[in-house]
Amino acid sequence: MRNTTVLISGASIAGPSLALCLARYGYTVTVVEKAPELRRGGQAVDFTGETHRIVLARMGILDDIRRRQTGKTDTILFDEAGRRKALISGDFTGGDIEILRGDLSGILYRRTAGGCEYLFGDTVTALTETAGGVHVEFAHAEARRFDLVIGCDGIHSRVRRLAFGPESDFVAHKGYYYAIAGATPWETPADGPRERAVAHGWNTPGRLATSGGSKAAQMYMFTSPELDYARDDIDAQRRLIADRFADMGGEVPRMLAELPHLDGFYLDSLSKVTMRDYTSGRIALLGDAAYGITLGGFGTGLAVVGAYVLAGELRTAAGDHTIAFPRYQEIMKRYTKLAGGSNPGPFLAPETALGLRFRNWFLGSRGMDLMSKYTDRAKNDIELRDYPALVTA
């Protein structure tokens, strides 16, 4: 087998998913993560349909996920006067199986920590491809050579920037920002599914604030042109949210009063990654770094299925990336096509009063059934190849 040493950048979901598959195929895997430790808490993510179940089962983590799955969350939407306007069913937002991102990350980490090397608190600073591998420089660790490098480091991928070009060439702002705060502590007791939960949300044109449920203690979404803000200045980002929602009624004033005391705060744009090529020489991108759609409801499933496909193609090609990478790209290009148009911003926070009224009507119509069928189709529109079985660790 060729190309047996692999560096994976990113230890959220895509990276450890790929590490699990590659390690079971006999590869020597190193995972580098800029955070000082495994990220805890986080929003709920979901899996839907046969494709997701098959991949999770073949990876050997389906039962673990089921034991830690959340209860689904129904979101009741109100106007500022407290009048109930609509309901977003948890059956639509929670998929077949919903789990906190931190819990899923913990499952994958435990399954890989014994057989893979993890470098926390570090990041890739330079990549130089040679005839025999990739010379990688790190912010802290000594430089090393790897046969292959895989960027699993999200929409703001450093590997993509170093190997493919600036973020502005590939990431398009979709007109909205979102923030979450008060992530549920990692990790949930492993005693089976939770009870169904209820979240409350308040809409005005172009804004949504929700409180409660399994996604996070608080979530905010607002329409805006692209903003220039420091990604590492959390206090400034909290103030941005407080300013944007300061005049909103309902329970939002109470939420804003609690906001400074909630941990797990995260602010980002709704963005879409569009790339002609997911690979370049010995370097490939996986998950949000290659085909991310922020909050589109597809990201986690695409990441896990993509990890399974990339590892399977490498194993089938005996490690020859010149064969495996093009095949991985061909399969995932088709799989991500239906998900590519997703943008939850106009649906969750319509920009006009008329748009809000139409959205509220739509939520109670048969159109929701059609939307559910479309998303289910998109999440399962792939023909999985019969890859060699993953050896259970």
Coordinates of C-alpha atoms in Angstrom, one line a residue:
M1 CA 0.0 0.0 0.0
R2 CA 1.3 3.4 -1.0
N3 CA 1.0 6.8 0.8
T4 CA 0.6 5.4 4.3
T5 CA 1.2 8.5 6.4
V6 CA -1.6 11.0 6.4
L7 CA -2.0 14.4 8.2
I8 CA -5.5 15.5 8.9
S9 CA -6.1 19.2 9.8
G10 CA -9.2 19.6 12.0
A11 CA -10.6 17.5 14.9
S12 CA -14.3 18.4 14.8
I13 CA -16.4 15.8 12.9
A14 CA -14.9 15.4 9.4
G15 CA -11.3 14.9 10.6
P16 CA -11.9 12.2 13.3
S17 CA -14.4 10.4 11.0
L18 CA -11.6 10.2 8.3
A19 CA -9.1 9.2 11.0
L20 CA -11.3 6.4 12.1
C21 CA -11.7 4.9 8.6
L22 CA -8.1 5.4 7.6
A23 CA -6.7 3.9 10.8
R24 CA -8.8 0.8 10.4
Y25 CA -7.4 0.5 6.9
G26 CA -3.9 0.5 8.2
Y27 CA -2.8 4.1 7.6
T28 CA -0.7 6.0 10.1
V29 CA -2.7 9.1 10.9
T30 CA -1.9 12.4 12.6
V31 CA -4.6 14.9 13.4
V32 CA -3.7 18.5 14.1
E33 CA -6.2 20.8 15.8
K34 CA -5.8 24.5 16.7
A35 CA -8.0 24.3 19.8
P36 CA -6.1 23.3 23.0
E37 CA -8.4 20.4 23.6
L38 CA -11.4 18.6 22.1
R39 CA -14.2 21.1 21.6
R40 CA -17.0 20.5 24.1
G41 CA -20.7 21.3 23.8
G42 CA -22.1 22.6 20.5
Q43 CA -25.3 22.5 18.6
A44 CA -27.3 19.4 17.8
V45 CA -26.6 17.8 14.5
D46 CA -28.6 15.1 12.7
F47 CA -28.5 12.1 10.4
T48 CA -31.3 11.0 8.1
G49 CA -32.1 8.1 5.9
E50 CA -30.5 4.8 4.8
T51 CA -27.2 6.2 3.5
H52 CA -26.3 7.8 6.8
R53 CA -27.4 4.7 8.8
I54 CA -25.3 2.4 6.6
V55 CA -22.2 4.6 6.8
L56 CA -22.5 5.0 10.6
A57 CA -23.0 1.3 11.1
R58 CA -20.0 0.4 8.9
M59 CA -17.9 2.8 10.9
G60 CA -19.1 1.0 14.1
I61 CA -20.6 4.1 15.8
L62 CA -24.3 3.9 15.1
D63 CA -25.2 2.3 18.4
D64 CA -23.1 4.9 20.3
I65 CA -24.9 7.7 18.6
R66 CA -28.3 6.2 19.3
R67 CA -27.4 5.9 23.0
R68 CA -26.6 9.6 23.2
Q69 CA -29.2 11.0 20.8
T70 CA -31.2 14.0 21.9
G71 CA -35.0 14.4 22.0
K72 CA -36.3 16.3 19.1
T73 CA -37.1 20.0 19.6
D74 CA -40.2 21.7 18.4
T75 CA -39.7 25.5 17.9
I76 CA -42.8 27.7 18.6
L77 CA -42.5 31.1 16.8
F78 CA -44.1 34.3 18.3
D79 CA -44.3 37.9 17.3
E80 CA -43.1 40.7 19.6
A81 CA -46.6 40.9 21.2
G82 CA -46.4 37.3 22.3
R83 CA -48.8 35.9 19.8
R84 CA -48.1 32.4 18.5
K85 CA -47.5 32.5 14.8
A86 CA -46.0 29.2 13.6
L87 CA -44.4 25.9 14.6
I88 CA -41.2 24.4 13.2
S89 CA -41.5 20.6 14.0
G90 CA -38.5 18.8 15.5
D91 CA -39.3 16.0 13.0
F92 CA -38.1 18.4 10.3
T93 CA -35.1 19.9 12.0
G94 CA -33.9 16.8 14.0
G95 CA -33.7 14.2 11.2
D96 CA -33.9 10.5 12.2
I97 CA -31.2 10.7 14.8
E98 CA -30.0 13.9 16.5
I99 CA -27.0 14.2 18.7
L100 CA -25.0 17.1 20.2
R101 CA -21.9 17.9 18.1
G102 CA -19.7 17.6 21.2
D103 CA -21.1 14.2 22.0
L104 CA -20.4 13.0 18.4
S105 CA -17.0 14.5 18.5
G106 CA -16.3 12.7 21.8
I107 CA -17.4 9.3 20.3
L108 CA -15.1 9.7 17.3
Y109 CA -12.2 10.9 19.4
R110 CA -12.4 7.9 21.8
R111 CA -12.5 5.5 18.8
T112 CA -9.4 7.1 17.3
A113 CA -7.2 8.4 20.2
G114 CA -5.5 5.0 20.8
G115 CA -4.5 4.5 17.2
C116 CA -3.9 8.0 15.9
E117 CA -1.7 10.9 17.0
Y118 CA -3.5 14.1 18.0
L119 CA -1.7 17.4 18.1
F120 CA -3.9 19.9 20.0
G121 CA -3.1 23.6 20.3
D122 CA -1.3 23.6 16.9
T123 CA -1.9 24.5 13.3
V124 CA -0.4 24.1 9.9
T125 CA 1.5 27.2 8.7
A126 CA 3.0 26.0 5.4
L127 CA 2.6 23.2 2.9
T128 CA 5.3 22.3 0.3
E129 CA 4.5 19.4 -2.0
T130 CA 7.5 17.4 -3.3
A131 CA 7.7 14.3 -5.6
G132 CA 7.6 12.0 -2.5
G133 CA 5.2 13.8 -0.2
V134 CA 4.2 17.0 1.5
H135 CA 6.5 19.0 3.7
V136 CA 4.4 20.5 6.5
E137 CA 5.4 23.3 8.9
F138 CA 3.5 23.9 12.1
A139 CA 3.1 26.8 14.4
H140 CA 4.7 24.8 17.3
A141 CA 5.6 21.3 16.4
E142 CA 8.7 20.5 14.3
A143 CA 8.2 20.3 10.5
R144 CA 7.4 16.8 9.2
R145 CA 6.8 15.1 5.9
F146 CA 3.5 13.2 5.2
D147 CA 2.5 11.3 2.2
L148 CA -1.0 13.0 2.0
V149 CA -2.6 16.0 3.7
I150 CA -6.4 16.3 4.1
G151 CA -8.0 19.6 5.1
C152 CA -11.0 19.0 7.4
D153 CA -10.7 22.4 9.1
G154 CA -14.1 24.0 8.2
I155 CA -15.4 26.8 6.0
H156 CA -12.5 29.0 7.0
S157 CA -10.0 26.3 6.2
R158 CA -6.3 27.1 6.6
V159 CA -5.3 24.1 4.4
R160 CA -7.5 25.4 1.6
R161 CA -6.0 28.8 1.8
L162 CA -2.4 27.4 1.8
A163 CA -2.9 24.9 -1.0
F164 CA -5.7 26.4 -3.2
G165 CA -5.9 30.1 -2.6
P166 CA -7.6 32.9 -0.5
E167 CA -10.9 32.3 1.1
S168 CA -12.5 35.0 -1.0
D169 CA -12.1 32.8 -4.1
F170 CA -14.2 30.0 -2.7
V171 CA -16.5 31.2 0.1
A172 CA -19.6 33.3 -0.7
H173 CA -21.5 35.2 1.9
K174 CA -25.3 34.3 1.8
G175 CA -26.6 37.5 3.4
Y176 CA -27.0 36.4 7.0
Y177 CA -25.1 35.9 10.3
Y178 CA -25.9 33.6 13.2
A179 CA -24.7 33.2 16.7
I180 CA -25.2 30.5 19.4
A181 CA -24.6 30.7 23.1
G182 CA -24.9 28.4 26.0
A183 CA -23.9 25.1 24.5
T184 CA -25.0 22.1 26.3
P185 CA -22.1 20.6 28.4
W186 CA -20.2 17.7 26.8
E187 CA -21.2 15.0 27.2
T188 CA -24.8 13.7 27.6
P189 CA -25.3 10.7 29.8
A190 CA -25.5 7.6 27.7
D191 CA -28.9 6.4 28.8
G192 CA -30.9 6.6 25.5
P193 CA -33.1 9.2 23.7
R194 CA -34.2 12.3 25.6
E195 CA -37.7 13.6 25.9
R196 CA -39.0 15.9 23.2
A197 CA -38.2 19.5 23.9
V198 CA -39.7 22.9 23.1
A199 CA -37.8 26.0 22.0
H200 CA -39.4 29.5 21.7
G201 CA -38.5 32.0 19.0
W202 CA -39.2 35.6 18.2
N203 CA -39.2 37.0 14.6
T204 CA -39.1 40.4 13.2
P205 CA -38.3 41.1 9.5
G206 CA -34.7 39.9 9.0
R207 CA -34.2 38.7 12.6
L208 CA -34.8 35.6 14.7
A209 CA -33.9 34.9 18.3
T210 CA -34.6 31.5 19.9
S211 CA -34.3 30.3 23.4
G212 CA -34.2 26.7 24.7
G213 CA -34.1 23.3 23.0
S214 CA -31.2 21.0 22.0
K215 CA -29.5 23.3 19.5
A216 CA -28.2 25.7 22.1
A217 CA -29.5 27.8 25.0
Q218 CA -29.7 30.8 22.7
M219 CA -29.5 31.3 18.9
Y220 CA -29.6 34.5 17.0
M221 CA -29.9 35.1 13.2
F222 CA -30.0 38.4 11.3
T223 CA -29.6 39.6 7.8
S224 CA -26.6 41.8 7.0
P225 CA -24.0 42.6 4.3
E226 CA -20.6 41.0 5.0
L227 CA -19.2 42.3 8.2
D228 CA -15.6 43.0 9.2
Y229 CA -15.0 41.8 12.7
A230 CA -12.3 40.1 14.7
R231 CA -12.9 36.4 14.8
D232 CA -11.0 36.0 18.1
D233 CA -12.7 38.9 20.0
I234 CA -15.7 37.1 21.6
D235 CA -16.6 40.1 23.8
A236 CA -16.9 42.4 20.7
Q237 CA -19.1 39.7 19.0
R238 CA -21.4 39.5 22.0
R239 CA -21.8 43.3 21.8
L240 CA -22.6 43.1 18.1
I241 CA -25.5 40.7 18.9
A242 CA -26.7 42.9 21.8
D243 CA -26.7 46.0 19.4
R244 CA -28.5 44.1 16.6
F245 CA -31.3 42.8 18.9
A246 CA -31.5 45.7 21.4
D247 CA -34.9 47.0 20.2
M248 CA -36.6 43.6 19.9
G249 CA -39.4 42.6 22.2
G250 CA -40.8 39.4 23.5
E251 CA -38.3 37.5 25.6
V252 CA -35.3 38.9 23.8
P253 CA -34.4 41.5 26.5
R254 CA -34.2 38.7 29.0
M255 CA -32.0 36.7 26.6
L256 CA -29.7 39.6 26.0
A257 CA -29.3 40.1 29.8
E258 CA -28.3 36.4 30.1
L259 CA -26.0 36.5 27.1
P260 CA -22.8 37.8 28.8
H261 CA -23.0 34.9 31.3
L262 CA -23.4 32.1 28.7
D263 CA -20.3 30.1 27.5
G264 CA -19.9 28.4 24.2
F265 CA -20.5 31.6 22.2
Y266 CA -19.9 31.4 18.4
L267 CA -20.7 33.9 15.7
D268 CA -20.3 33.3 11.9
S269 CA -21.8 34.1 8.6
L270 CA -24.1 31.9 6.6
S271 CA -21.8 31.0 3.8
K272 CA -21.4 28.5 1.0
V273 CA -18.1 27.0 -0.3
T274 CA -17.9 26.4 -4.0
M275 CA -14.9 24.7 -5.5
R276 CA -14.1 23.3 -8.9
D277 CA -11.6 20.8 -7.4
Y278 CA -11.5 19.3 -4.0
T279 CA -8.0 18.0 -4.5
S280 CA -4.6 19.3 -5.6
G281 CA -1.7 16.9 -6.0
R282 CA -1.3 15.1 -2.6
I283 CA -3.7 17.5 -0.8
A284 CA -7.4 17.1 -0.5
L285 CA -10.3 18.8 1.2
L286 CA -13.2 17.2 3.1
G287 CA -16.4 18.4 4.7
D288 CA -17.1 22.1 5.1
A289 CA -13.6 23.0 3.8
A290 CA -14.6 21.6 0.4
Y291 CA -18.4 21.8 0.2
G292 CA -19.7 23.6 3.3
I293 CA -23.1 25.2 3.6
T294 CA -23.4 26.9 7.0
L295 CA -26.5 25.8 9.0
G296 CA -27.9 24.2 5.8
G297 CA -28.7 20.9 7.6
F298 CA -26.4 18.9 5.4
G299 CA -22.9 19.5 6.7
T300 CA -22.5 16.7 9.3
G301 CA -23.9 14.0 7.0
L302 CA -21.8 15.2 4.1
A303 CA -18.7 15.2 6.2
V304 CA -19.1 11.7 7.5
V305 CA -20.2 10.2 4.2
G306 CA -17.3 12.1 2.5
A307 CA -14.8 10.6 5.0
Y308 CA -16.1 7.1 4.4
V309 CA -15.9 7.6 0.6
L310 CA -12.4 9.1 0.6
A311 CA -11.0 6.4 2.9
G312 CA -12.7 3.7 0.9
E313 CA -11.3 5.0 -2.4
L314 CA -7.8 5.2 -1.0
R315 CA -8.1 1.7 0.3
T316 CA -9.5 0.4 -3.0
A317 CA -6.6 2.1 -4.9
A318 CA -4.0 0.7 -2.5
G319 CA -3.2 4.2 -1.4
D320 CA -2.6 5.7 -4.9
H321 CA -4.0 9.2 -4.6
T322 CA -3.8 9.8 -8.3
I323 CA -6.6 7.2 -8.7
A324 CA -8.5 7.7 -5.4
F325 CA -8.7 11.5 -5.3
P326 CA -10.4 11.9 -8.7
R327 CA -12.9 9.2 -7.8
Y328 CA -13.6 10.7 -4.5
Q329 CA -14.3 14.1 -6.2
E330 CA -16.5 12.6 -8.8
I331 CA -18.7 10.8 -6.2
M332 CA -18.9 13.8 -3.8
K333 CA -19.5 16.4 -6.5
R334 CA -22.7 14.6 -7.4
Y335 CA -23.7 14.0 -3.8
T336 CA -23.4 17.6 -2.9
K337 CA -25.2 19.0 -5.9
L338 CA -28.7 18.8 -4.4
A339 CA -27.6 20.3 -1.1
G340 CA -25.8 23.2 -2.9
G341 CA -28.8 25.5 -3.0
S342 CA -29.6 25.4 0.7
N343 CA -29.7 28.7 2.6
P344 CA -31.8 28.7 5.9
G345 CA -31.6 32.4 6.4
P346 CA -34.5 33.5 4.2
F347 CA -36.6 30.7 5.7
L348 CA -35.8 31.3 9.4
A349 CA -35.6 35.1 9.2
P350 CA -37.4 36.5 6.2
E351 CA -36.4 40.0 5.4
T352 CA -39.9 41.5 5.0
A353 CA -43.2 41.4 6.9
L354 CA -44.8 39.8 3.9
G355 CA -42.1 37.2 3.8
L356 CA -42.8 36.4 7.5
R357 CA -46.5 35.9 6.8
F358 CA -45.8 33.6 3.9
R359 CA -43.3 31.6 5.9
N360 CA -45.7 31.2 8.8
W361 CA -48.4 30.0 6.4
F362 CA -46.0 27.6 4.6
L363 CA -45.0 26.0 7.9
G364 CA -48.6 24.9 8.3
S365 CA -49.1 23.7 4.7
R366 CA -48.4 20.6 2.8
G367 CA -45.4 22.3 1.3
M368 CA -43.4 21.3 4.4
D369 CA -43.9 17.7 3.5
L370 CA -42.5 18.4 0.0
M371 CA -39.5 20.2 1.6
S372 CA -38.9 17.3 3.9
K373 CA -39.0 14.8 1.0
Y374 CA -36.5 17.0 -0.9
T375 CA -34.0 17.2 1.9
D376 CA -34.3 13.5 2.6
R377 CA -33.6 12.8 -1.1
A378 CA -30.6 15.1 -1.0
K379 CA -29.1 13.4 2.0
N380 CA -29.5 9.9 0.5
D381 CA -28.8 10.6 -3.2
I382 CA -25.6 8.6 -3.5
E383 CA -24.7 5.0 -4.5
L384 CA -22.2 3.7 -2.0
R385 CA -19.5 1.5 -3.5
D386 CA -18.8 -1.8 -1.8
Y387 CA -15.6 -0.8 -0.1
P388 CA -13.5 -3.2 1.9
A389 CA -14.9 -3.7 5.4
L390 CA -13.5 -1.5 8.1
V391 CA -11.7 -3.6 10.7
T392 CA -13.4 -2.9 14.0
A393 CA -11.0 -1.5 16.6

